[in-house]
Amino acid sequence: MIPKIALFAVHGKEFALPIEGVQHIIQTPRIFPLPLLREGLRGVFIHNSEVVPLLDITHLLGLKDSGDPAHFPFTVLFFTEYGTVGLPAGQIRQIVDRATGMIEAADPAKGEGLTNRNFVHSRVRYPFLDAATMMAFLAD
């Protein structure tokens, strides 16, 4: 199997996910906010009779939250060692072979502190999110 990378955008900010962890990409379901939900989670939703936490992508990417759910028409269901999590996405750019780009270390001095790696494809740097990154984000 050829390793692939999914490229997404939220509010014009790009990011990459390894396709191996992506279970489904669905239209954003009804989100249920929960009282006293910790920062970093937007709420939960039901998918195939499973309660799935939805990450707060605006917080993760350091973006201003418009509060408009139309900015997130898609939800990426991503598998982690703790179970499935949802990741909102504004646009699904494309899925590319990992070999068509390269993974490089992020530079915190350039504001690339979101993850410790970037996927560079066609001269565009995509912060590289993976299960470990997302779980570390929740553990902060």
Short mmCIF file of C-alpha atoms in Angstrom, two decimals, residues 56-131:
data_model
loop_
_atom_site.label_atom_id
_atom_site.label_comp_id
_atom_site.label_asym_id
_atom_site.label_seq_id
_atom_site.Cartn_x
_atom_site.Cartn_y
_atom_site.Cartn_z
CA ASP A 56 -11.92 22.33 18.41
CA ILE A 57 -9.88 22.87 15.25
CA THR A 58 -9.86 26.66 15.60
CA HIS A 59 -8.19 26.30 18.99
CA LEU A 60 -5.81 23.65 17.67
CA LEU A 61 -4.76 25.82 14.71
CA GLY A 62 -4.71 29.06 16.72
CA LEU A 63 -7.48 30.64 14.63
CA LYS A 64 -10.23 33.06 15.58
CA ASP A 65 -13.48 31.13 15.95
CA SER A 66 -16.33 32.65 13.96
CA GLY A 67 -18.83 30.39 15.69
CA ASP A 68 -20.42 29.70 12.30
CA PRO A 69 -20.80 25.93 11.77
CA ALA A 70 -20.93 26.56 7.99
CA HIS A 71 -17.14 27.01 8.17
CA PHE A 72 -16.93 23.29 8.94
CA PRO A 73 -19.09 21.43 6.42
CA PHE A 74 -17.05 18.23 6.86
CA THR A 75 -15.90 16.14 9.78
CA VAL A 76 -12.95 13.79 9.49
CA LEU A 77 -13.32 10.68 11.63
CA PHE A 78 -9.80 9.88 12.73
CA PHE A 79 -8.71 6.78 14.65
CA THR A 80 -6.46 7.17 17.69
CA GLU A 81 -5.29 4.64 20.26
CA TYR A 82 -8.05 6.01 22.53
CA GLY A 83 -10.80 5.62 19.94
CA THR A 84 -12.29 7.74 17.19
CA VAL A 85 -12.21 11.55 17.29
CA GLY A 86 -13.82 14.03 14.95
CA LEU A 87 -11.83 16.81 13.32
CA PRO A 88 -13.76 19.62 11.60
CA ALA A 89 -12.65 20.55 8.08
CA GLY A 90 -13.70 23.46 5.91
CA GLN A 91 -12.38 22.14 2.61
CA ILE A 92 -10.93 18.85 1.56
CA ARG A 93 -8.14 19.80 -0.83
CA GLN A 94 -6.82 16.47 -2.08
CA ILE A 95 -5.25 13.17 -1.18
CA VAL A 96 -1.65 12.80 -2.33
CA ASP A 97 1.04 10.15 -2.23
CA ARG A 98 3.40 10.75 0.66
CA ALA A 99 6.31 10.43 -1.80
CA THR A 100 5.18 13.55 -3.72
CA GLY A 101 6.19 15.71 -0.78
CA MET A 102 8.47 15.60 2.21
CA ILE A 103 8.18 15.80 5.96
CA GLU A 104 10.33 18.39 7.66
CA ALA A 105 10.75 19.70 11.18
CA ALA A 106 8.51 22.66 12.02
CA ASP A 107 10.13 25.96 12.98
CA PRO A 108 8.57 27.43 16.17
CA ALA A 109 10.28 30.76 15.37
CA LYS A 110 8.05 31.00 12.26
CA GLY A 111 4.88 30.29 14.23
CA GLU A 112 4.95 26.64 13.23
CA GLY A 113 4.58 25.40 16.79
CA LEU A 114 1.32 23.53 16.20
CA THR A 115 3.10 20.27 15.51
CA ASN A 116 6.70 19.25 15.38
CA ARG A 117 6.49 18.41 11.67
CA ASN A 118 5.22 19.85 8.39
CA PHE A 119 4.33 18.04 5.20
CA VAL A 120 5.66 20.07 2.27
CA HIS A 121 3.82 19.54 -1.01
CA SER A 122 4.11 21.80 -4.06
CA ARG A 123 6.05 24.32 -1.92
CA VAL A 124 3.18 24.63 0.58
CA ARG A 125 3.81 23.72 4.24
CA TYR A 126 0.97 21.80 5.85
CA PRO A 127 1.14 21.30 9.63
CA PHE A 128 1.18 17.52 9.97
CA LEU A 129 -1.40 16.26 12.44
CA ASP A 130 -1.40 12.70 13.64
CA ALA A 131 -2.99 10.75 16.46
#
